PDB file of C-alpha atoms in Angstrom:
ATOM      1  CA  GLY A   1      88.963  79.119  80.032  1.00 47.00           C
ATOM      2  CA  VAL A   2      91.593  76.517  79.519  1.00 42.00           C
ATOM      3  CA  VAL A   3      93.040  76.020  76.058  1.00 42.00           C
ATOM      4  CA  SER A   4      94.810  72.731  75.730  1.00 42.00           C
ATOM      5  CA  GLY A   5      96.441  70.641  73.082  1.00 45.00           C
ATOM      6  CA  SER A   6      98.659  67.694  72.465  1.00 40.00           C
ATOM      7  CA  MET A   7     101.282  66.989  69.894  1.00 39.00           C
ATOM      8  CA  PRO A   8      99.937  63.978  67.982  1.00 38.00           C
ATOM      9  CA  GLY A   9     102.277  61.745  66.101  1.00 37.00           C
ATOM     10  CA  MET A  10     105.172  62.079  68.521  1.00 34.00           C
ATOM     11  CA  PRO A  11     107.086  58.836  68.909  1.00 32.00           C
ATOM     12  CA  GLY A  12     106.240  56.746  71.961  1.00 30.00           C
ATOM     13  CA  GLY A  13     109.834  55.730  72.661  1.00 27.00           C
ATOM     14  CA  VAL A  14     112.224  58.468  73.710  1.00 27.00           C
ATOM     15  CA  GLY A  15     110.861  60.431  76.633  1.00 30.00           C
ATOM     16  CA  SER A  16     107.929  58.149  77.307  1.00 30.00           C
ATOM     17  CA  PRO A  17     107.327  57.640  81.016  1.00 35.00           C
ATOM     18  CA  ALA A  18     108.704  54.084  80.872  1.00 33.00           C
ATOM     19  CA  ARG A  19     112.003  55.277  79.394  1.00 33.00           C
ATOM     20  CA  ALA A  20     112.244  58.752  80.895  1.00 40.00           C
ATOM     21  CA  ASP A  21     115.149  57.828  83.159  1.00 42.00           C
ATOM     22  CA  ARG A  22     117.342  56.929  80.139  1.00 44.00           C
ATOM     23  CA  SER A  23     116.456  59.743  77.746  1.00 60.00           C
ATOM     24  CA  LEU A  24     117.401  63.368  77.302  1.00 59.00           C
ATOM     25  CA  ALA A  25     113.700  64.251  77.608  1.00 61.00           C
ATOM     26  CA  GLY A  26     113.537  62.470  80.941  1.00 63.00           C
ATOM     27  CA  GLU A  27     116.483  64.479  82.262  1.00 68.00           C
ATOM     28  CA  PHE A  28     114.976  67.931  81.680  1.00 72.00           C
ATOM     29  CA  ALA A  29     113.629  67.871  85.245  1.00 67.00           C
ATOM     30  CA  CYS A  30     117.213  68.001  86.528  1.00 74.00           C
ATOM     31  CA  VAL A  31     119.114  70.153  84.011  1.00 75.00           C
ATOM     32  CA  ASP A  32     121.154  71.916  86.690  1.00 69.00           C
ATOM     33  CA  GLN A  33     122.374  68.619  88.160  1.00 76.00           C
ATOM     34  CA  THR A  34     123.791  67.322  84.874  1.00 75.00           C
ATOM     35  CA  ALA A  35     127.396  67.632  83.767  1.00 74.00           C
ATOM     36  CA  ASP A  36     126.456  69.246  80.435  1.00 76.00           C
ATOM     37  CA  PRO A  37     123.429  71.600  80.446  1.00 76.00           C
ATOM     38  CA  GLY A  38     124.496  72.660  76.952  1.00 78.00           C
ATOM     39  CA  ARG A  39     122.989  69.529  75.443  1.00 80.00           C
ATOM     40  CA  PHE A  40     119.558  70.622  76.693  1.00 81.00           C
ATOM     41  CA  VAL A  41     120.086  74.045  75.130  1.00 79.00           C
ATOM     42  CA  ALA A  42     121.026  72.342  71.854  1.00 82.00           C
ATOM     43  CA  CYS A  43     117.935  70.138  72.029  1.00 83.00           C
ATOM     44  CA  LEU A  44     115.607  73.119  72.503  1.00 82.00           C
ATOM     45  CA  ALA A  45     117.343  75.037  69.716  1.00 82.00           C
ATOM     46  CA  LEU A  46     116.941  72.057  67.380  1.00 85.00           C
ATOM     47  CA  LEU A  47     113.225  71.763  68.159  1.00 84.00           C
ATOM     48  CA  ASP A  48     112.773  75.493  67.488  1.00 83.00           C
ATOM     49  CA  ALA A  49     114.212  74.964  64.001  1.00 85.00           C
ATOM     50  CA  ILE A  50     111.598  72.353  63.029  1.00 89.00           C
ATOM     51  CA  PRO A  51     108.597  73.854  61.161  1.00 91.00           C
ATOM     52  CA  PHE A  52     106.050  71.678  63.029  1.00 90.00           C
ATOM     53  CA  PHE A  53     107.253  73.035  66.376  1.00 90.00           C
ATOM     54  CA  ARG A  54     107.366  76.644  65.159  1.00 90.00           C
ATOM     55  CA  ASP A  55     103.793  76.338  63.852  1.00 92.00           C
ATOM     56  CA  TYR A  56     102.214  74.850  66.976  1.00 91.00           C
ATOM     57  CA  LYS A  57     104.092  77.326  69.179  1.00 92.00           C
ATOM     58  CA  THR A  58     102.717  80.229  67.148  1.00 93.00           C
ATOM     59  CA  ASP A  59      99.205  78.776  67.385  1.00 94.00           C
ATOM     60  CA  SER A  60      99.453  78.274  71.156  1.00 94.00           C
ATOM     61  CA  ARG A  61     100.691  81.838  71.696  1.00 95.00           C
ATOM     62  CA  GLN A  62      97.888  83.261  69.549  1.00 95.00           C
ATOM     63  CA  ALA A  63      95.308  81.175  71.455  1.00 95.00           C
ATOM     64  CA  LEU A  64      96.106  83.223  74.563  1.00 97.00           C
ATOM     65  CA  GLY A  65      94.335  86.226  73.020  1.00 96.00           C
ATOM     66  CA  LEU A  66      96.905  88.685  74.348  1.00 97.00           C
ATOM     67  CA  GLY A  67      97.160  92.334  73.429  1.00 97.00           C
ATOM     68  CA  PRO A  68      99.214  95.391  74.307  1.00 97.00           C
ATOM     69  CA  GLY A  69      99.369  96.024  78.045  1.00 97.00           C
ATOM     70  CA  ASP A  70      98.505  92.467  79.121  1.00 98.00           C
ATOM     71  CA  ALA A  71     100.507  90.427  81.623  1.00 98.00           C
ATOM     72  CA  VAL A  72     101.469  86.856  80.676  1.00 98.00           C
ATOM     73  CA  LEU A  73     103.310  84.040  82.447  1.00 98.00           C
ATOM     74  CA  GLU A  74     105.299  81.301  80.689  1.00 97.00           C
ATOM     75  CA  VAL A  75     105.876  78.302  82.993  1.00 97.00           C
ATOM     76  CA  GLY A  76     108.989  76.322  82.055  1.00 94.00           C
ATOM     77  CA  CYS A  77     110.303  79.126  79.857  1.00 93.00           C
ATOM     78  CA  GLY A  78     113.534  77.344  78.916  1.00 88.00           C
ATOM     79  CA  LEU A  79     115.579  79.510  76.555  1.00 88.00           C
ATOM     80  CA  GLY A  80     112.981  82.296  76.676  1.00 91.00           C
ATOM     81  CA  ARG A  81     112.351  82.378  72.935  1.00 91.00           C
ATOM     82  CA  ASP A  82     108.583  81.887  73.237  1.00 93.00           C
ATOM     83  CA  LEU A  83     108.523  84.416  76.065  1.00 95.00           C
ATOM     84  CA  ALA A  84     110.305  86.954  73.852  1.00 94.00           C
ATOM     85  CA  ALA A  85     107.540  86.495  71.257  1.00 94.00           C
ATOM     86  CA  LEU A  86     104.900  86.975  73.964  1.00 96.00           C
ATOM     87  CA  SER A  87     106.736  90.063  75.210  1.00 96.00           C
ATOM     88  CA  ALA A  88     106.547  91.577  71.724  1.00 94.00           C
ATOM     89  CA  VAL A  89     102.756  91.072  71.743  1.00 96.00           C
ATOM     90  CA  VAL A  90     102.140  92.669  75.159  1.00 97.00           C
ATOM     91  CA  GLY A  91     104.583  95.469  74.374  1.00 95.00           C
ATOM     92  CA  PRO A  92     106.353  97.891  76.688  1.00 94.00           C
ATOM     93  CA  GLY A  93     103.134  98.590  78.609  1.00 95.00           C
ATOM     94  CA  GLY A  94     102.656  94.888  79.355  1.00 97.00           C
ATOM     95  CA  LEU A  95     104.529  92.282  81.315  1.00 97.00           C
ATOM     96  CA  ALA A  96     105.938  88.953  80.119  1.00 97.00           C
ATOM     97  CA  VAL A  97     107.277  86.754  82.931  1.00 97.00           C
ATOM     98  CA  GLY A  98     109.149  83.504  82.405  1.00 97.00           C
ATOM     99  CA  LEU A  99     109.481  80.988  85.221  1.00 96.00           C
ATOM    100  CA  ASP A 100     111.844  78.034  85.179  1.00 93.00           C
ATOM    101  CA  ALA A 101     113.284  75.721  87.828  1.00 91.00           C
ATOM    102  CA  SER A 102     116.640  75.614  86.035  1.00 88.00           C
ATOM    103  CA  LEU A 103     119.106  78.376  86.838  1.00 91.00           C
ATOM    104  CA  ALA A 104     121.187  77.327  83.809  1.00 87.00           C
ATOM    105  CA  MET A 105     118.203  77.767  81.472  1.00 87.00           C
ATOM    106  CA  LEU A 106     117.314  81.110  83.053  1.00 92.00           C
ATOM    107  CA  ALA A 107     120.871  82.390  82.593  1.00 90.00           C
ATOM    108  CA  ARG A 108     120.780  81.387  78.933  1.00 88.00           C
ATOM    109  CA  ALA A 109     117.296  82.899  78.482  1.00 90.00           C
ATOM    110  CA  ARG A 110     118.419  86.210  79.971  1.00 92.00           C
ATOM    111  CA  ALA A 111     121.430  86.280  77.649  1.00 89.00           C
ATOM    112  CA  GLU A 112     119.381  85.388  74.550  1.00 84.00           C
ATOM    113  CA  THR A 113     116.602  87.910  75.183  1.00 84.00           C
ATOM    114  CA  ALA A 114     118.627  90.845  76.522  1.00 79.00           C
ATOM    115  CA  SER A 115     117.613  94.116  74.936  1.00 67.00           C
ATOM    116  CA  GLY A 116     119.349  97.425  75.222  1.00 57.00           C
ATOM    117  CA  GLY A 117     116.107  99.325  75.769  1.00 59.00           C
ATOM    118  CA  GLY A 118     115.313  97.893  79.191  1.00 59.00           C
ATOM    119  CA  THR A 119     111.996  96.406  78.076  1.00 72.00           C
ATOM    120  CA  GLY A 120     111.435  92.778  77.418  1.00 84.00           C
ATOM    121  CA  PRO A 121     110.821  89.587  79.314  1.00 94.00           C
ATOM    122  CA  VAL A 122     111.366  89.213  83.048  1.00 95.00           C
ATOM    123  CA  PHE A 123     112.692  85.902  84.377  1.00 96.00           C
ATOM    124  CA  SER A 124     112.128  84.202  87.703  1.00 95.00           C
ATOM    125  CA  ALA A 125     113.398  80.983  89.242  1.00 95.00           C
ATOM    126  CA  GLY A 126     110.624  78.956  90.761  1.00 95.00           C
ATOM    127  CA  ASP A 127     108.526  75.856  91.094  1.00 94.00           C
ATOM    128  CA  ALA A 128     105.474  75.342  88.884  1.00 95.00           C
ATOM    129  CA  LEU A 129     103.714  73.748  91.850  1.00 96.00           C
ATOM    130  CA  PHE A 130     104.137  76.862  93.998  1.00 96.00           C
ATOM    131  CA  LEU A 131     103.966  79.881  91.688  1.00 97.00           C
ATOM    132  CA  PRO A 132     105.245  82.993  93.494  1.00 96.00           C
ATOM    133  CA  PHE A 133     102.527  85.264  92.122  1.00 97.00           C
ATOM    134  CA  ALA A 134      99.234  86.666  93.420  1.00 98.00           C
ATOM    135  CA  ASP A 135      95.888  85.242  92.437  1.00 98.00           C
ATOM    136  CA  GLY A 136      94.720  86.712  89.127  1.00 98.00           C
ATOM    137  CA  ALA A 137      98.024  88.468  88.420  1.00 98.00           C
ATOM    138  CA  PHE A 138      98.088  87.503  84.724  1.00 98.00           C
ATOM    139  CA  ALA A 139      95.761  87.746  81.731  1.00 98.00           C
ATOM    140  CA  ALA A 140      97.112  84.417  80.490  1.00 98.00           C
ATOM    141  CA  CYS A 141      99.547  81.631  81.256  1.00 98.00           C
ATOM    142  CA  ARG A 142     101.280  79.206  78.901  1.00 97.00           C
ATOM    143  CA  VAL A 143     103.165  75.955  79.393  1.00 97.00           C
ATOM    144  CA  ASP A 144     104.811  74.002  76.580  1.00 93.00           C
ATOM    145  CA  ARG A 145     106.403  70.561  76.930  1.00 89.00           C
ATOM    146  CA  THR A 146     106.990  71.082  80.669  1.00 91.00           C
ATOM    147  CA  LEU A 147     104.169  69.279  82.460  1.00 91.00           C
ATOM    148  CA  GLN A 148     105.576  65.898  81.385  1.00 86.00           C
ATOM    149  CA  HIS A 149     108.611  66.565  83.582  1.00 85.00           C
ATOM    150  CA  LEU A 150     106.681  67.412  86.764  1.00 88.00           C
ATOM    151  CA  THR A 151     105.696  65.083  89.583  1.00 89.00           C
ATOM    152  CA  ASP A 152     102.235  66.682  89.768  1.00 94.00           C
ATOM    153  CA  PRO A 153     101.209  68.183  86.406  1.00 94.00           C
ATOM    154  CA  PHE A 154      97.614  68.719  87.550  1.00 95.00           C
ATOM    155  CA  GLY A 155      98.857  70.651  90.562  1.00 96.00           C
ATOM    156  CA  ALA A 156     100.870  72.872  88.238  1.00 96.00           C
ATOM    157  CA  LEU A 157      97.799  73.479  86.068  1.00 97.00           C
ATOM    158  CA  ALA A 158      95.806  74.402  89.174  1.00 97.00           C
ATOM    159  CA  GLU A 159      98.517  76.907  90.120  1.00 97.00           C
ATOM    160  CA  MET A 160      98.476  78.346  86.613  1.00 98.00           C
ATOM    161  CA  ALA A 161      94.701  78.756  86.786  1.00 97.00           C
ATOM    162  CA  ARG A 162      95.063  80.440  90.183  1.00 98.00           C
ATOM    163  CA  VAL A 163      97.402  83.162  88.888  1.00 98.00           C
ATOM    164  CA  VAL A 164      95.258  83.894  85.814  1.00 98.00           C
ATOM    165  CA  ARG A 165      92.494  86.444  86.257  1.00 97.00           C
ATOM    166  CA  PRO A 166      88.862  85.383  85.848  1.00 97.00           C
ATOM    167  CA  GLY A 167      88.132  85.098  82.129  1.00 96.00           C
ATOM    168  CA  GLY A 168      91.849  84.698  81.328  1.00 97.00           C
ATOM    169  CA  ARG A 169      93.364  81.790  79.446  1.00 97.00           C
ATOM    170  CA  VAL A 170      95.733  78.937  80.197  1.00 96.00           C
ATOM    171  CA  SER A 171      97.406  77.183  77.269  1.00 95.00           C
ATOM    172  CA  ALA A 172      99.048  73.803  77.845  1.00 95.00           C
ATOM    173  CA  VAL A 173     100.732  71.896  75.025  1.00 93.00           C
ATOM    174  CA  GLU A 174     102.300  68.519  75.738  1.00 87.00           C
ATOM    175  CA  PRO A 175     103.408  65.540  73.655  1.00 82.00           C
ATOM    176  CA  ASP A 176     101.140  62.547  73.319  1.00 75.00           C
ATOM    177  CA  TRP A 177     103.530  59.687  74.040  1.00 71.00           C
ATOM    178  CA  GLY A 178     100.830  57.158  73.173  1.00 72.00           C
ATOM    179  CA  GLY A 179     100.430  55.865  76.726  1.00 61.00           C
TER     180      GLY A 179
END
């Protein structure tokens, strides 16, 4: 099944499709081409510190119904913090894979989630529209505030559904920009 949600009450200005070209939110699709990727890292860190964001992220991870030994994919993993939480749920016998188009974000995610024990999240560079995984490879897939930056969000959702096994779950959480 597909679990979906939106983030009601988000302002319709910054990051709305009409203003995306002038906002930080609108630039997330091209992090690696900007002069200062650090401002995107700071933005994600700030959002993680807000209780509303922490709460909905926890809810969306729990909605996946994961357990020890499961395999999960996070599309648009950013700093890898949500993926680290998913990795803790699936444990050393499971697999938590984070995919992001940004090499800068992946480098930061690897640094932030590095563990001395050799277990933990695995990161991959890739395109949400062409996921480099076999059909049914994952028990669940999650995307959070990433679809808004893609040229074909429905294509990305179709890809996510393809790589989730029958009976698995896809969780997609995106802002409602009021449009």
